[in-house]
Short mmCIF file of C-alpha atoms and ligand atoms in Angstrom, two decimals:
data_model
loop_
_atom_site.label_atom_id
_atom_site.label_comp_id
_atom_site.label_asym_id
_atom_site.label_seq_id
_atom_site.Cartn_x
_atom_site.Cartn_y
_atom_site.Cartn_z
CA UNK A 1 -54.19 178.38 49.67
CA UNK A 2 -52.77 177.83 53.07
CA UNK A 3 -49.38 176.24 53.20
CA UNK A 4 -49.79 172.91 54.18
CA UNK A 5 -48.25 171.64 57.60
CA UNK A 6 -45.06 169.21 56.33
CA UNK A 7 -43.69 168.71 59.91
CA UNK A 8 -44.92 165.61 61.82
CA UNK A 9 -44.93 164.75 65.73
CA UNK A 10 -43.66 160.72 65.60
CA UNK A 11 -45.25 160.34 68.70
CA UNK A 12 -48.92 161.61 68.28
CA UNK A 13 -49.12 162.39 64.63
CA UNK A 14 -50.18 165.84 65.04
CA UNK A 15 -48.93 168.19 62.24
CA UNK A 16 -47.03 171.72 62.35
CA UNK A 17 -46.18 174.50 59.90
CA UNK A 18 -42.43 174.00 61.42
CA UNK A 19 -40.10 172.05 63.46
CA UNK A 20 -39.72 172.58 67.23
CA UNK A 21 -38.00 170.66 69.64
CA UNK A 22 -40.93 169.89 71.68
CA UNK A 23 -44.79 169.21 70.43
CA UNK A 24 -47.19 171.40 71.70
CA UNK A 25 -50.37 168.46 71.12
CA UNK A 26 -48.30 165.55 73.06
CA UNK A 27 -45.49 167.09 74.85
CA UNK A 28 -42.71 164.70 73.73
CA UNK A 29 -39.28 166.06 72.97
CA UNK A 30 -37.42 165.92 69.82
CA UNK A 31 -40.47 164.04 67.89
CA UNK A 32 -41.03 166.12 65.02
CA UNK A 33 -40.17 165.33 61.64
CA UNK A 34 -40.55 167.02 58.30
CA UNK A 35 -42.83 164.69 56.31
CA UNK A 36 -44.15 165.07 52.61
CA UNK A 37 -48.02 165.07 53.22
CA UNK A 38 -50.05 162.23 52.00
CA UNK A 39 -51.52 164.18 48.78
CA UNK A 40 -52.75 167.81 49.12
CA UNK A 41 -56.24 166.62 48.88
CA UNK A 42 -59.02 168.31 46.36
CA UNK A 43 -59.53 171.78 47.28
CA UNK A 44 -62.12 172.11 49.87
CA UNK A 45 -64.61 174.30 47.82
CA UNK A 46 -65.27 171.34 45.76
CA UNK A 47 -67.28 169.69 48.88
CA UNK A 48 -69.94 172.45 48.59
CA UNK A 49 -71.08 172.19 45.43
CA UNK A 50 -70.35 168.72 44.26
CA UNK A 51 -72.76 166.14 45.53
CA UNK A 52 -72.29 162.51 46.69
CA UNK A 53 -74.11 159.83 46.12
CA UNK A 54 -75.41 159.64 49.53
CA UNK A 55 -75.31 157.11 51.82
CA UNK A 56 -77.56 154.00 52.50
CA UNK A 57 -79.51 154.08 56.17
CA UNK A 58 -79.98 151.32 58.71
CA UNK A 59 -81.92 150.59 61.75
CA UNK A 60 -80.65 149.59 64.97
CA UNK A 61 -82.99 147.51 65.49
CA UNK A 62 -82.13 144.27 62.93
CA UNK A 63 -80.98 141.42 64.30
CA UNK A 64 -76.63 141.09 63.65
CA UNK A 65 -75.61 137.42 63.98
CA UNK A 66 -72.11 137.23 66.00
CA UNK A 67 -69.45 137.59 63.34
CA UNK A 68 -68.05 133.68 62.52
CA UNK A 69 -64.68 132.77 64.42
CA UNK A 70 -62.10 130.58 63.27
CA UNK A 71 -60.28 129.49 66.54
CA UNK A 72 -56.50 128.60 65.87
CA UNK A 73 -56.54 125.58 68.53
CA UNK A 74 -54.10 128.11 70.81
CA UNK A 75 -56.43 128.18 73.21
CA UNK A 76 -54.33 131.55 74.82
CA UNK A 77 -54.29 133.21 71.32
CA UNK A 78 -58.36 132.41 70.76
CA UNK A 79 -59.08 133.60 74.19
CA UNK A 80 -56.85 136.86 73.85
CA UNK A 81 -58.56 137.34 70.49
CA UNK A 82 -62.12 137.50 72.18
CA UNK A 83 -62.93 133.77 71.14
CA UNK A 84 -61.37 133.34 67.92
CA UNK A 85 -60.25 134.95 64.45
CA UNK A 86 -62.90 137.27 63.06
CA UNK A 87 -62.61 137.77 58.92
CA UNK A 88 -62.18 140.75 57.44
CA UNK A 89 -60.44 142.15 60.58
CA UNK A 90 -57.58 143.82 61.57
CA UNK A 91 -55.48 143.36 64.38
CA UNK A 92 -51.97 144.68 65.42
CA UNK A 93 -49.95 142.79 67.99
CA UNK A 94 -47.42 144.96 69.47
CA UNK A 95 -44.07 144.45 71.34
CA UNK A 96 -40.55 145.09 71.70
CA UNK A 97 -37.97 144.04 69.48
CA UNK A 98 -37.32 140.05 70.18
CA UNK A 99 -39.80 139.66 72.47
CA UNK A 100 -41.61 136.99 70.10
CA UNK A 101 -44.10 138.16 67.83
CA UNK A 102 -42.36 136.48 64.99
CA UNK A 103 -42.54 133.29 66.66
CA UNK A 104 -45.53 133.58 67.61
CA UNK A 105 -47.52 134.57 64.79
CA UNK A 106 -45.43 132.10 62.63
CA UNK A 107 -47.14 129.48 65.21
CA UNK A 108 -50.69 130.94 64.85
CA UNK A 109 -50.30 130.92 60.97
CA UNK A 110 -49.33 127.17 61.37
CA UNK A 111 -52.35 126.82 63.50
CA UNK A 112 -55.47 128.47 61.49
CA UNK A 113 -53.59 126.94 58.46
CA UNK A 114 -54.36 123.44 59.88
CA UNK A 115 -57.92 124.89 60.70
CA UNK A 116 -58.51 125.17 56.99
CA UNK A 117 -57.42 129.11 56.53
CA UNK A 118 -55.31 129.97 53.43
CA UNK A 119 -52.28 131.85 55.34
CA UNK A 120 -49.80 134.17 53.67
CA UNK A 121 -46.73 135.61 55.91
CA UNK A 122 -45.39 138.91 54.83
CA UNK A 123 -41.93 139.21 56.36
CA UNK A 124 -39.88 142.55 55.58
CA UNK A 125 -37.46 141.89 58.30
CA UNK A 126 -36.48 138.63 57.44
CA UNK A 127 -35.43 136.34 54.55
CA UNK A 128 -38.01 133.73 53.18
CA UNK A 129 -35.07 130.88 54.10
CA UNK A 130 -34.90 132.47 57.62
CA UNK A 131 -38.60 132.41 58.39
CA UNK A 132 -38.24 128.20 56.94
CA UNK A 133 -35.38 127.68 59.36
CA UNK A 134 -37.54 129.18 62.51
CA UNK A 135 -40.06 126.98 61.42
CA UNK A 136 -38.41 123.74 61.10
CA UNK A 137 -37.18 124.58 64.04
CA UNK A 138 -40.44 124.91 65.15
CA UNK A 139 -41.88 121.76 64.45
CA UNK A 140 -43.53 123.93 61.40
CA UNK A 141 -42.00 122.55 58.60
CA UNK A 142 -45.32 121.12 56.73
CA UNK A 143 -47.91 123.69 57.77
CA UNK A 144 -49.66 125.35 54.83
CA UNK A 145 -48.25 128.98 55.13
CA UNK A 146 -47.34 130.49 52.05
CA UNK A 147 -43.84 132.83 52.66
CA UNK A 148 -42.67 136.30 50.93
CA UNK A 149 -39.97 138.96 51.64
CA UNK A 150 -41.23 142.10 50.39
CA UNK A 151 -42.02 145.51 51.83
CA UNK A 152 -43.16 147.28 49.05
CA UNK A 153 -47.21 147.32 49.87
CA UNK A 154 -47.98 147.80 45.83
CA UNK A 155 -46.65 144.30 45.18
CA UNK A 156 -48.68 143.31 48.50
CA UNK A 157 -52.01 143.90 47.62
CA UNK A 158 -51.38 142.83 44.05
CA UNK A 159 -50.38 139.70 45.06
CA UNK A 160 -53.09 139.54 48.32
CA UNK A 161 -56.03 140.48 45.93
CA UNK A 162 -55.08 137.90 43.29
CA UNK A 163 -54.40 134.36 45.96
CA UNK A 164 -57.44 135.38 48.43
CA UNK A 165 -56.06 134.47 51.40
CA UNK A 166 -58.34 134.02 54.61
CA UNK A 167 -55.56 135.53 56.58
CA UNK A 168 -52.68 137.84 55.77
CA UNK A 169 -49.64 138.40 58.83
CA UNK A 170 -47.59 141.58 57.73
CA UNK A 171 -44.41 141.27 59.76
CA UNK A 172 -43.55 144.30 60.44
CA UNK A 173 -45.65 147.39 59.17
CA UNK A 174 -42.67 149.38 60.37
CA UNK A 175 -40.88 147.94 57.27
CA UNK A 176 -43.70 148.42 54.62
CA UNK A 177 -43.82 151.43 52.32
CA UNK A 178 -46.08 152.62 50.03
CA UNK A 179 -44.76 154.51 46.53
CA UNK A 180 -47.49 156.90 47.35
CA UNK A 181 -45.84 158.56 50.14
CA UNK A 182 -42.72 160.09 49.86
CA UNK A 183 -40.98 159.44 53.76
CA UNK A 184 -39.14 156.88 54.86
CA UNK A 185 -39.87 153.63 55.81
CA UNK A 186 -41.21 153.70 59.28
CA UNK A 187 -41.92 156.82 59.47
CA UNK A 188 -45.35 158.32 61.06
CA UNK A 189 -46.43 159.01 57.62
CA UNK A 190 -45.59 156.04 55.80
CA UNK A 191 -47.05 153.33 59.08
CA UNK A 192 -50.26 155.67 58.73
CA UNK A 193 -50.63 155.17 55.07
CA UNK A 194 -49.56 151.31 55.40
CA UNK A 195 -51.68 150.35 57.86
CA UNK A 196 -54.94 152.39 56.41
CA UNK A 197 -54.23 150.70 53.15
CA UNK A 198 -54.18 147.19 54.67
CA UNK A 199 -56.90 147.83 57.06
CA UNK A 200 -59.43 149.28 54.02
CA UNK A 201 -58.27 146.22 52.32
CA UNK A 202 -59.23 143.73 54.76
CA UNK A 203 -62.34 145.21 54.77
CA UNK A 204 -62.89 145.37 51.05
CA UNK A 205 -61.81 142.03 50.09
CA UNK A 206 -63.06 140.15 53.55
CA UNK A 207 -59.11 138.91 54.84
CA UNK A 208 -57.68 139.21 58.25
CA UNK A 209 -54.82 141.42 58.58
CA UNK A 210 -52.64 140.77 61.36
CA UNK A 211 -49.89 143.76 61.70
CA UNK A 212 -46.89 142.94 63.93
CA UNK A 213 -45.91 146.74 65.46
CA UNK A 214 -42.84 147.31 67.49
CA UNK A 215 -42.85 149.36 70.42
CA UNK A 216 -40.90 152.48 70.70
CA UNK A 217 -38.48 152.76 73.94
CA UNK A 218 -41.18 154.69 75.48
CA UNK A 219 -43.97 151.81 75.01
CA UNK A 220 -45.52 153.13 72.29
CA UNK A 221 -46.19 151.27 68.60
CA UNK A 222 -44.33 153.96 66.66
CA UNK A 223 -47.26 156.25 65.00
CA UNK A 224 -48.37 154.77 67.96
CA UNK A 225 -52.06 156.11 68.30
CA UNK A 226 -52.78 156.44 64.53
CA UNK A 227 -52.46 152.75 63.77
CA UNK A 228 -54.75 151.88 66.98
CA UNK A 229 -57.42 153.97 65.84
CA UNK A 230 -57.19 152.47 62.55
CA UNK A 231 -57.27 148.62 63.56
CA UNK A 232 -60.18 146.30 65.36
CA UNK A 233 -58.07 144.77 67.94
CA UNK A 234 -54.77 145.61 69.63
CA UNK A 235 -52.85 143.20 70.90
CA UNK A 236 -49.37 143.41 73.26
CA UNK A 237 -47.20 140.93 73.63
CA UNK A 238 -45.27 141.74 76.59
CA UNK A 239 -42.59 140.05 78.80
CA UNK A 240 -39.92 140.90 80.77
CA UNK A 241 -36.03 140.02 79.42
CA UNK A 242 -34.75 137.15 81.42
CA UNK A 243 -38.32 135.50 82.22
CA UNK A 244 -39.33 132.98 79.69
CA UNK A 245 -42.81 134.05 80.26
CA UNK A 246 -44.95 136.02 77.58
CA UNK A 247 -47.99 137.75 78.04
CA UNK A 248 -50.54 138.22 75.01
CA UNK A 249 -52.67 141.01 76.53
CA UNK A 250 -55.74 142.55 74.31
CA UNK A 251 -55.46 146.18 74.91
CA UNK A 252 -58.45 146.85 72.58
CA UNK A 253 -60.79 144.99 71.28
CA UNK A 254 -64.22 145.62 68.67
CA UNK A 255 -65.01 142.08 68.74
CA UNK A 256 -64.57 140.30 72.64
CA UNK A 257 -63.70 141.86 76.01
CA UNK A 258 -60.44 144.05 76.06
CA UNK A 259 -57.78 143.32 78.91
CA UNK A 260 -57.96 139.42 78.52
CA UNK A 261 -54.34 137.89 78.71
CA UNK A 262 -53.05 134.75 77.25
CA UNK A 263 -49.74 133.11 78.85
CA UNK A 264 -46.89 131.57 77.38
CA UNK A 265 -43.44 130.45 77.90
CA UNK A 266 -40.87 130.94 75.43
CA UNK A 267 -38.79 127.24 74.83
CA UNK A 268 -36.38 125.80 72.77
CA UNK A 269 -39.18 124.62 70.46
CA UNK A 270 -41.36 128.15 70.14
CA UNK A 271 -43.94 129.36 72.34
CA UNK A 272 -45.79 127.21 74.34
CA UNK A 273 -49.23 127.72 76.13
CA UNK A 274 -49.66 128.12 80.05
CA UNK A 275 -52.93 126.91 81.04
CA UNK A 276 -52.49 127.41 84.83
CA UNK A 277 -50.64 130.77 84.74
CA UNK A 278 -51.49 131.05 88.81
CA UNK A 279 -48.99 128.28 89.75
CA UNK A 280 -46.28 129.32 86.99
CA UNK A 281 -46.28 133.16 88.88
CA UNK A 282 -46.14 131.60 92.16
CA UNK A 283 -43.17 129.45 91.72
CA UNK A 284 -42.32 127.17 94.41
CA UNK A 285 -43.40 129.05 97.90
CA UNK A 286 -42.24 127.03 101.28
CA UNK A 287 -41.98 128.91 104.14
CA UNK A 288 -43.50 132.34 104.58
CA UNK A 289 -40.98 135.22 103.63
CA UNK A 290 -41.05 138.76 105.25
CA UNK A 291 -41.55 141.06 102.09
CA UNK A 292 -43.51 138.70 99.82
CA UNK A 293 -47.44 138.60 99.53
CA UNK A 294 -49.53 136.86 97.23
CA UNK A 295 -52.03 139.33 95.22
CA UNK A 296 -55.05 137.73 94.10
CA UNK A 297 -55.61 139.00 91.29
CA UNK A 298 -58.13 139.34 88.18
CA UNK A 299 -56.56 139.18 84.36
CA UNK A 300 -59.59 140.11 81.99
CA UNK A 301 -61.69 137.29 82.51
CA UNK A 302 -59.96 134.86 84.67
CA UNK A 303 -58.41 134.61 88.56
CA UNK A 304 -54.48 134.77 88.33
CA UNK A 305 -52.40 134.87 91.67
CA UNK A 306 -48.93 136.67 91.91
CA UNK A 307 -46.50 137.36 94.37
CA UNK A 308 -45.65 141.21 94.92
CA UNK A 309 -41.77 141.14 96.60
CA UNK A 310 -40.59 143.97 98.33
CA UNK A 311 -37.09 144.87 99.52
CA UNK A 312 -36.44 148.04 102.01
CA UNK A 313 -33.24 149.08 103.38
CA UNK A 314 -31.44 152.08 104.59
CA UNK A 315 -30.32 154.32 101.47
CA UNK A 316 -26.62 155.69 101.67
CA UNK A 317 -28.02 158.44 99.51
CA UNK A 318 -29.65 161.76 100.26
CA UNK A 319 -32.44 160.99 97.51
CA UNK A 320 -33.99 157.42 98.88
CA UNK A 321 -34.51 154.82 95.63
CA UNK A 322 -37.67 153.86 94.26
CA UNK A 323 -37.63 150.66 92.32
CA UNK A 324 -40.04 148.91 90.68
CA UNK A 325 -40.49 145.92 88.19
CA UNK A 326 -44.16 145.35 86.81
CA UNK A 327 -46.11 147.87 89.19
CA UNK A 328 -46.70 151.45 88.34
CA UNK A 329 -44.03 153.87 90.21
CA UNK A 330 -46.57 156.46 90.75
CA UNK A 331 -49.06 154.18 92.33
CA UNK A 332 -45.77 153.12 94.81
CA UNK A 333 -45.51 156.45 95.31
CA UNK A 334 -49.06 157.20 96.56
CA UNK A 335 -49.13 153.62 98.62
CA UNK A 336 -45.90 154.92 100.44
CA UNK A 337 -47.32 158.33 101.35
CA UNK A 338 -50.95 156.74 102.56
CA UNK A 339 -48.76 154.26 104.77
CA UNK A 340 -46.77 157.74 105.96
CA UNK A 341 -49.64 160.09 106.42
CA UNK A 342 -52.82 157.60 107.95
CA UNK A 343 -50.26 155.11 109.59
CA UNK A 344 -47.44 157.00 110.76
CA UNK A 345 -45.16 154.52 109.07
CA UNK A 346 -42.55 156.69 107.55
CA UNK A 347 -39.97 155.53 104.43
CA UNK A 348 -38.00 158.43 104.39
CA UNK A 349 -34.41 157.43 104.43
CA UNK A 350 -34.87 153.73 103.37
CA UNK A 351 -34.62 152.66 99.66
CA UNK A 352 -37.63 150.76 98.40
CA UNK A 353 -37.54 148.06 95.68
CA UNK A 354 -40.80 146.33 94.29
CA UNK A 355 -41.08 143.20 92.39
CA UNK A 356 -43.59 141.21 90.37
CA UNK A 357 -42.21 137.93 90.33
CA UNK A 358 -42.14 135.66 87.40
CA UNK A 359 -42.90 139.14 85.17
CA UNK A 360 -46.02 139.77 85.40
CA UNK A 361 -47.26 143.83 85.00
CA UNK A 362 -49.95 143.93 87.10
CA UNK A 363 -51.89 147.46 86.52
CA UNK A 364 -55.25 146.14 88.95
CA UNK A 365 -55.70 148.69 91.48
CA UNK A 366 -56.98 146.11 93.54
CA UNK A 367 -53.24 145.20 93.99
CA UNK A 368 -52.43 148.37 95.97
CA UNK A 369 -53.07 146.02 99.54
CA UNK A 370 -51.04 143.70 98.52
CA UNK A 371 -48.26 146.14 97.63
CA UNK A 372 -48.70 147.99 101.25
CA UNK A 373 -48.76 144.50 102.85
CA UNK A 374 -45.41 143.65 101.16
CA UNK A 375 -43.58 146.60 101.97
CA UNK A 376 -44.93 146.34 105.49
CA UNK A 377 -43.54 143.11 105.49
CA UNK A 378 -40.22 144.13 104.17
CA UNK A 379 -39.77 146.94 106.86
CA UNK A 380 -41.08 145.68 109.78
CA UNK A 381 -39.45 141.61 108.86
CA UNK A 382 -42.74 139.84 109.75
CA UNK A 383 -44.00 137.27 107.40
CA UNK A 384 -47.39 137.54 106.24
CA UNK A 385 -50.00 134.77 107.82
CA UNK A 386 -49.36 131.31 106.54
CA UNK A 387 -50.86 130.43 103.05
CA UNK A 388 -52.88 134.22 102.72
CA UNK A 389 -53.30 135.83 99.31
CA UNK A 390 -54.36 139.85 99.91
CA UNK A 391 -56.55 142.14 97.39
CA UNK A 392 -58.15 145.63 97.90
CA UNK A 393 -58.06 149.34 96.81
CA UNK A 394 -56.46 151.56 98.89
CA UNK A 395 -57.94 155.25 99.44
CA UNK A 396 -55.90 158.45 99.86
CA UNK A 397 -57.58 158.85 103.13
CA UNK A 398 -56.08 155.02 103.87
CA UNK A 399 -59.22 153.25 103.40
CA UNK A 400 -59.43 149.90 101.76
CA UNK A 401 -62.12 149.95 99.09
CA UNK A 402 -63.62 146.64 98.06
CA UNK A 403 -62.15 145.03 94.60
CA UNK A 404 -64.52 143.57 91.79
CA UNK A 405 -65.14 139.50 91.76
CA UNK A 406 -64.40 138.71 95.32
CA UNK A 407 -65.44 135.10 94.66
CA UNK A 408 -63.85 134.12 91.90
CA UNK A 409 -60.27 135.23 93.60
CA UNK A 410 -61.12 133.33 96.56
CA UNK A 411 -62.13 130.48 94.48
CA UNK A 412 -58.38 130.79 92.75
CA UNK A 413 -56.30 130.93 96.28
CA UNK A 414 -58.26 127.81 97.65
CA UNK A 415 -57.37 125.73 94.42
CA UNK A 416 -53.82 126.60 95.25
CA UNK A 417 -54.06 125.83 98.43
CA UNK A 418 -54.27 129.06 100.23
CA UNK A 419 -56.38 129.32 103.16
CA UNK A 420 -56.45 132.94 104.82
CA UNK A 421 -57.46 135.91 102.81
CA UNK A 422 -56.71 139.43 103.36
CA UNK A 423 -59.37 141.76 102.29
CA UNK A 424 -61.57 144.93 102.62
CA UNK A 425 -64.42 145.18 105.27
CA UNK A 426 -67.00 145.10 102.31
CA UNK A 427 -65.46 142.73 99.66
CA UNK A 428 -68.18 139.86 100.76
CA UNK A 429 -69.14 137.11 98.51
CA UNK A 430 -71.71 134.87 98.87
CA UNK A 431 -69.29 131.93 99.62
CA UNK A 432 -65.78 132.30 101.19
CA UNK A 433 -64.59 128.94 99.59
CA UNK A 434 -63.42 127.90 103.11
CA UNK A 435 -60.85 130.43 102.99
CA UNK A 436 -60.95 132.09 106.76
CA UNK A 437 -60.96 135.71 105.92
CA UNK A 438 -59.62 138.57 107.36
CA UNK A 439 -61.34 142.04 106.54
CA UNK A 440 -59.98 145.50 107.46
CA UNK A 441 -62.07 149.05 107.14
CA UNK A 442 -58.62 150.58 106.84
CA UNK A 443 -55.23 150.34 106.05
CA UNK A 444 -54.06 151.50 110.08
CA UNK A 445 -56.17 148.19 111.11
CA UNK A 446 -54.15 146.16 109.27
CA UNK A 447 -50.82 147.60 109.96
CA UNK A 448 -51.94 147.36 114.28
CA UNK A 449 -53.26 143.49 113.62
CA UNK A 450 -50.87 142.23 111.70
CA UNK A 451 -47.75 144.14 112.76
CA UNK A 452 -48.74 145.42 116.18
CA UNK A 453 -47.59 149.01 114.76
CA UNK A 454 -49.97 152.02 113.74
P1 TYD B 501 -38.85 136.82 67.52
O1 TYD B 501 -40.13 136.10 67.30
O2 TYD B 501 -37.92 136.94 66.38
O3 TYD B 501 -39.09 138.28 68.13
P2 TYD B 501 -39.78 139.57 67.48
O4 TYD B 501 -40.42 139.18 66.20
O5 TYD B 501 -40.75 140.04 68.53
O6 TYD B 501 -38.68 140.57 67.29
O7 TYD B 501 -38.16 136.09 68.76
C1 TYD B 501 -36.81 136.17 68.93
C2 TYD B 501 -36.40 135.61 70.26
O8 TYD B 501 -37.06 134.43 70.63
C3 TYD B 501 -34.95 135.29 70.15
O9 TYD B 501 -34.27 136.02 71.14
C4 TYD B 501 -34.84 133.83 70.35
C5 TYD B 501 -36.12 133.43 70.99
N1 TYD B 501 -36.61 132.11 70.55
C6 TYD B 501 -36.59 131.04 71.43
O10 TYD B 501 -36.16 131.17 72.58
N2 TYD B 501 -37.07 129.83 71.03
C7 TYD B 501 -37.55 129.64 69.79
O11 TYD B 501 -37.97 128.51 69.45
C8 TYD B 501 -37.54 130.74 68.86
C9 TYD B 501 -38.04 130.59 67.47
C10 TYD B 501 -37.08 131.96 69.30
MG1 MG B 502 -39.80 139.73 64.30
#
C-alpha cells in the first residue's frame, strides 16, 4: 500500500508525501505541516465487492416548504443570516482576534434565548466566570444561556446530545480537539475533523451550530477553505481597529442571499445595531472638500453611501506610495493607469493614499468612479459639485459602464439630502428621485467637465 501523505498545507489543506517550503496546490510559503492522518481508511478494494445499502431517490419536482426561522430580534444579525436562524444549520462567523465575535454571539445567544431557543455557549478561550462578567456587563445577566469551558469535542457532543439544545455557539473551533486525531489543537487537521463532527451533528440531531473562526494574518479562517465547504453559511465580522464600527457580512450563504451586511457599533455596553448605516459612514459633511466623494453604493440588499478620501502629494522617494484603507490596491492600481493612459493624467512621482472613511471595505466595482473622481479631486484641488454622490464601472479602455440598481442608490442620496449624481451615460432609471444627474460615456468627459483637464 502506498504511503500515505502525513504533511499538510495550513493554508489549503492539500496533502504531500513531504515537507517543502512552499505548496505546490496554493502557493503559500512555509504552510506545511506534518500531520497524523485522520485514520488510514478501509482499504479501497473493499468498495468493489462489498455492497451498500443503496440510497433512497427523490424528485425535483415536490414541493419544499421554506425551512422555519427563528429571528433573534437583532434585526442586523436576522438580516445577515438571510432572515433568521435556520435549525439544524451550521454557520461559522469569522474575524480577527478582538474584533467582537465573543460579544457578539454572547448577545445573539441572549437574544434567541429570549425567543424561546434552549442556548448552550461553548467557550475554550475563556473561563465560565469570564464569559458571566462580559455579560453582566452586558446587560446579560438573566438571559437563559447555559455556559461551559471545555475544548475537548468528546465531552461536547456527550453533553449536546443529552440537553438538546436548539442552538449550540462553539467559541472558538480553533480551540476544540478531538481524541481521534492526533495534531494539535488548531491545527488543519484537527479544525477539519472538529468542524465535520459538529456540522454532521447538527444535522443528525436537528441543532444550530454556530462556529466562531479566527482569521489568519492573511484573512483567511485557519483551514480556511475546508471549514467553508463544510458549513451552510459563512459569516465575517469585520472592522477596522480604531473605528467602533462592525460589519457582519454573509460571505456564503445556503439559506438567504450572500453579501448582505449588518452594521454595528461597538460601545461600552456590547454591540449595538446601526439601522441607518448611510449617515453613520458619512459623518458630518459641511463644505465640499477637494479629495472626498461620496460613493453610492449597494451592500447585498440595501443602498449604503460612503465617502472615498483621497490624498496625493509629491513622493520624496524614487518608488511613489500606494496606500489604501478598505479598497482593493490592485483595483487603485488599474484606476490610476486608465486615468494615465485614456486621460493623460499622469501619477508618476506623486504618492497616492485612499481612504474609506468610517471603515467600511467596499469591494463594488461600481465604486471605481468614485475612486477616479476622488483622486482627481485630490490632484487637481477642486471640490466635487455640491451635495453629488458618484457610482459607475470603469473600463480599461476608460469607459464608464453602468452599475446594477441605479434607482435604489438615487433613492438613498436624495434621503440624505444629496442632489447631483454622477453617473454613466446608460445607468437610467425610471425615476431620478429629483436628483439632477450628470452622465458621462467616459472617464476623459468627466475629467474635461468637471476639471477642465483631459
Ligand atoms: P471579543 O468579543 O472578545 O472579541 P473576539 O471574540 O472577536 O476575539 O471583543 C473584545 C473587544 O471588544 C475588546 O477589545 C473590548 C471590546 N468590548 C467593548 O468595547 N465593549 C464591550 O461591551 C465588550 C464586551 C467588549
Ligand atoms: Mg473571543
Amino acid at each position: 500500500m502506498a504511503k500515505l501523505p502525513s504533511f499538510v498545507c495550513q493554508s489549503c489543506g492539500a496533502a504531500h508525501s513531504k515537507w517543502s517550503g512552499r505548496c505546490d496546490a496554493c502557493g503559500a510559503w512555509n504552510s506545511i505541516v506534518e500531520e497524523t492522518p485522520l485514520s488510514a481508511g478501509p482499504p479501497s478494494k473493499s468498495l468493489g465487492t462489498k455492497r451498500g445499502r443503496g440510497m433512497a431517490l427523490t424528485d425535483l419536482s415536490r414541493d419544499e416548504p421554506p425551512p422555519p426561522r427563528t429571528t433573534s430580534g437583532i434585526a442586523e444579525l436576522d438580516r445577515v443570516l438571510g432572515g433568521g436562524l435556520v435549525p439544524a444549520s451550521a454557520v461559522l462567523v469569522g474575524g480577527d482576534p478582538g474584533i467582537g465575535k465573543s460579544t457578539l454571539l454572547l448577545q445573539a445567544a441572549a437574544s434567541f434565548a429570549t425567543q424561546g431557543l434552549g442556548c448552550i455557549y461553548v467557550s475554550g478561550e475563556e473561563a465560565s466566570a469570564q464569559i458571566r462578567m462580559r455579560a453582566q456587563r452586558l446587560g446579560l445577566g438573566q438571559a437563559q444561556v447555559r455556559l461551559a469551558a471545555e475544548t475537548n469535542l468528546r465531552e461536547i457532543l456527550t453533553t449536546l446530545e443529552a440537553e438538546k439544545p436548539q442552538l449550540a455557539i462553539i467559541d472558538s473551533i480553533q480551540t476544540m480537539w478531538s481524541d481521534g486525531v492526533d495534531s494539535a489543537p488548531g491545527s488543519v487537521a484537527q479544525v477539519r475533523a472538529a468542524a465535520h463532527e459538529l456540522t454532521t451533528f447538527a444535522k443528525r440531531h436537528g441543532i444550530a451550530v454556530v462556529l466562531v473562526g479566527h482569521v489568519t494574518k492573511e484573512g483567511q479562517i485557519a483551514g480556511p477553505r475546508v471549514v467553508e465547504h463544510m458549513v451552510d453559511t459563512v459569516l465575517y465580522f469585520e472592522g477596522e481597529r480604531g473605528h467602533q464600527f462592525r460589519i457582519l457580512r454573509a460571505v456564503k450563504n445556503r439559506f438567504g442571499p450572500a453579501d448582505e451586511i449588518g452594521v454595528f457599533e461597538m460601545t461600552g455596553g456590547g454591540l449595538a445595531e446601526v439601522a441607518n448605516p448611510s449617515a453613520l459612514f458619512l459623518g458630518d459633511r459641511e463644505t465640499p472638500q477637494p479629495g472626498a466623494a461620496v460613493f453610492a453604493g449597494i451592500e447585498g440588499s440595501r443602498p449604503v453611501l460612503c465617502e472615498f478620501q483621497a490624498l496625493v502629494a509629491p513622493t520624496p522617494h524614487s518608488q511613489p506610495r500606494r496606500q489604501t484603507v478598505g479598497w482593493d490596491g490592485g483595483r487603485l492600481a488599474m484606476i490610476l493607469a486608465v486615468l494615465e493612459a485614456r486621460c493623460a493624467i499622469p501619477f508618476s512621482g506623486l504618492d497616492v493614499y485612499l481612504n474609506v472613511a468610517g471603515g467600511l471595505r467596499v469591494r463594488e466595482p461600481a465604486a471605481d468612479l468614485a475612486v477616479a473622481a476622488a483622486l482627481l479631486s485630490a490632484r487637481e484641488d477642486i471640490a466635487l459639485p455640491a451635495q453629488s454622490v458618484v457610482f459607475g464601472e470603469i473600463s480599461l479602455s476608460g469607459q464608464l459602464r453602468p452599475a446594477g440598481q441605479t434607482e435604489n442608490r438615487l433613492k438613498e442620496a436624495a434621503k440624505l439630502g444629496f442632489s447631483t449624481a454622477i453617473a454613466p451615460a446608460q445607468s437610467k432609471a425610471p425615476s431620478s428621485e429629483g436628483m439632477a444627474m450628470r452622465h458621462y460615456s467616459d472617464l476623459a468627459a468627466l475629467v474635461g467637465d468637471i476639471f477642465g483637464a483631459g
